[in-house]
Coordinates of C-alpha atoms and ligand atoms in Angstrom, one line a residue:
X1 CA 0.0 0.0 0.0
X2 CA 1.3 3.4 -0.9
X3 CA 0.4 6.5 1.2
X4 CA 0.3 9.6 -1.0
X5 CA 0.8 13.2 0.1
X6 CA -2.8 13.9 1.0
X7 CA -3.0 10.9 3.2
X8 CA 0.1 11.9 5.1
X9 CA -1.4 15.4 5.5
X10 CA -4.5 13.8 7.0
X11 CA -2.5 11.6 9.3
X12 CA -0.3 14.5 10.5
X13 CA -3.4 16.8 11.0
X14 CA -5.1 14.0 13.0
X15 CA -2.1 13.5 15.3
X16 CA -1.8 17.3 15.8
X17 CA -5.4 17.5 16.8
X18 CA -5.1 14.6 19.3
X19 CA -2.0 16.2 20.8
X20 CA -3.8 19.5 21.2
X21 CA -7.0 18.0 22.7
X22 CA -4.9 16.1 25.3
X23 CA -3.0 19.2 26.1
X24 CA -6.1 21.3 26.3
X25 CA -8.0 19.0 28.7
X26 CA -5.2 17.6 30.8
X27 CA -2.7 20.5 31.1
X28 CA -4.5 23.8 30.4
X29 CA -6.8 25.0 33.1
X30 CA -5.6 22.6 35.7
X31 CA -3.7 25.2 37.7
X32 CA -5.7 28.4 38.2
X33 CA -3.4 31.4 38.2
X34 CA -3.8 33.9 41.0
X35 CA -3.9 37.5 39.8
X36 CA -1.3 39.6 41.5
X37 CA -2.6 42.4 43.6
X38 CA -1.0 45.2 45.5
X39 CA -1.8 45.2 49.2
X40 CA -4.7 47.3 50.4
X41 CA -8.3 47.6 49.3
X42 CA -9.3 48.8 45.8
X43 CA -6.1 47.8 44.2
X44 CA -6.2 46.4 40.7
X45 CA -5.5 42.7 40.2
X46 CA -3.7 42.1 37.0
X47 CA -3.1 39.0 34.9
X48 CA -1.6 38.5 31.5
X49 CA -3.4 35.8 29.4
X50 CA -1.6 34.4 26.4
X51 CA -3.9 33.8 23.5
X52 CA -2.5 31.1 21.3
X53 CA -5.0 28.5 20.2
X54 CA -6.5 28.8 23.7
X55 CA -6.2 30.9 26.8
X56 CA -3.2 30.5 29.1
X57 CA -3.9 30.5 32.0
X58 CA -7.5 29.6 31.4
X59 CA -8.6 30.2 35.0
X60 CA -7.8 33.3 37.0
X61 CA -8.5 33.5 40.7
X62 CA -9.3 37.0 41.9
X63 CA -11.0 38.7 44.8
X64 CA -14.7 39.7 44.3
X65 CA -15.7 43.4 44.2
X66 CA -12.2 44.5 43.2
X67 CA -11.2 45.6 39.7
X68 CA -9.5 43.0 37.6
X69 CA -7.2 43.9 34.7
X70 CA -6.8 41.2 32.1
X71 CA -4.0 41.7 29.5
X72 CA -4.8 39.6 26.5
X73 CA -1.5 38.9 24.7
X74 CA -2.6 37.4 21.4
X75 CA 0.1 35.4 19.5
X76 CA -1.9 33.3 17.0
X77 CA -3.5 34.3 13.8
X78 CA -6.4 31.9 13.7
X79 CA -9.9 33.4 13.1
X80 CA -11.2 31.6 16.2
X81 CA -9.4 33.7 18.8
X82 CA -9.7 37.1 17.2
X83 CA -12.6 38.1 19.5
X84 CA -13.0 37.6 23.2
X85 CA -16.4 37.8 24.9
X86 CA -17.4 38.3 28.5
X87 CA -21.1 37.6 28.5
X88 CA -21.6 38.6 32.2
X89 CA -20.2 42.0 31.6
X90 CA -21.5 42.7 28.1
X91 CA -18.0 42.9 26.7
X92 CA -17.0 41.8 23.2
X93 CA -13.5 42.9 22.0
X94 CA -11.3 42.4 19.0
X95 CA -7.8 41.1 19.8
X96 CA -5.2 42.1 17.2
X97 CA -2.4 39.5 16.8
X98 CA 0.9 40.6 18.2
X99 CA -0.8 43.2 20.5
X100 CA -1.8 43.4 24.1
X101 CA -5.5 44.2 24.7
X102 CA -6.5 45.3 28.2
X103 CA -9.9 44.5 29.5
X104 CA -11.0 45.6 33.0
X105 CA -13.9 44.1 34.8
X106 CA -15.1 44.1 38.5
X107 CA -16.8 40.8 39.6
X108 CA -19.8 42.0 41.6
X109 CA -19.8 39.0 43.8
X110 CA -18.2 35.6 44.5
X111 CA -18.6 33.3 41.4
X112 CA -17.3 32.1 38.1
X113 CA -17.3 34.5 35.2
X114 CA -16.6 32.8 31.9
X115 CA -15.0 34.4 28.8
X116 CA -14.9 32.8 25.4
X117 CA -13.9 33.4 21.8
X118 CA -16.6 34.8 19.5
X119 CA -17.9 31.4 18.8
X120 CA -17.7 30.0 22.3
X121 CA -15.1 27.4 21.4
X122 CA -12.2 28.7 23.4
X123 CA -13.0 29.1 27.1
X124 CA -11.6 30.6 30.2
X125 CA -12.9 32.0 33.4
X126 CA -12.4 34.5 36.2
X127 CA -13.0 32.8 39.5
X128 CA -13.9 35.4 42.2
X129 CA -13.8 34.6 45.9
X130 CA -14.4 36.8 48.9
Ligands
LIG1 CU1 -13.8 30.4 18.2

């Protein structure tokens, strides 16, 4: 049996997808990042999120009722990640590749606030605690 170019392409694409799915579910999002915060009340908690075929870190622990500054550092050029949406805050923003886009939100209470790409395929969340 002879494997031609197209078949090799399909095999390689399949392996790449499997690798990515494993990484996404078993590595990403397992360790929530804690946003750094200056001491004292009312200080801004800041976290940089790398956007490269997903959000890294995908979960950000913050304190509720205090402003959170998320710096989206987009590295990939896929159409999927070009927009980020925060449904709970009514925010939808374009993320230019190679740029850092700052989004500030204040979680009103303890809870989980998801953010996704424009098509809800890539997912991340702010996890706010008291
Ligand atoms: Cu998408």
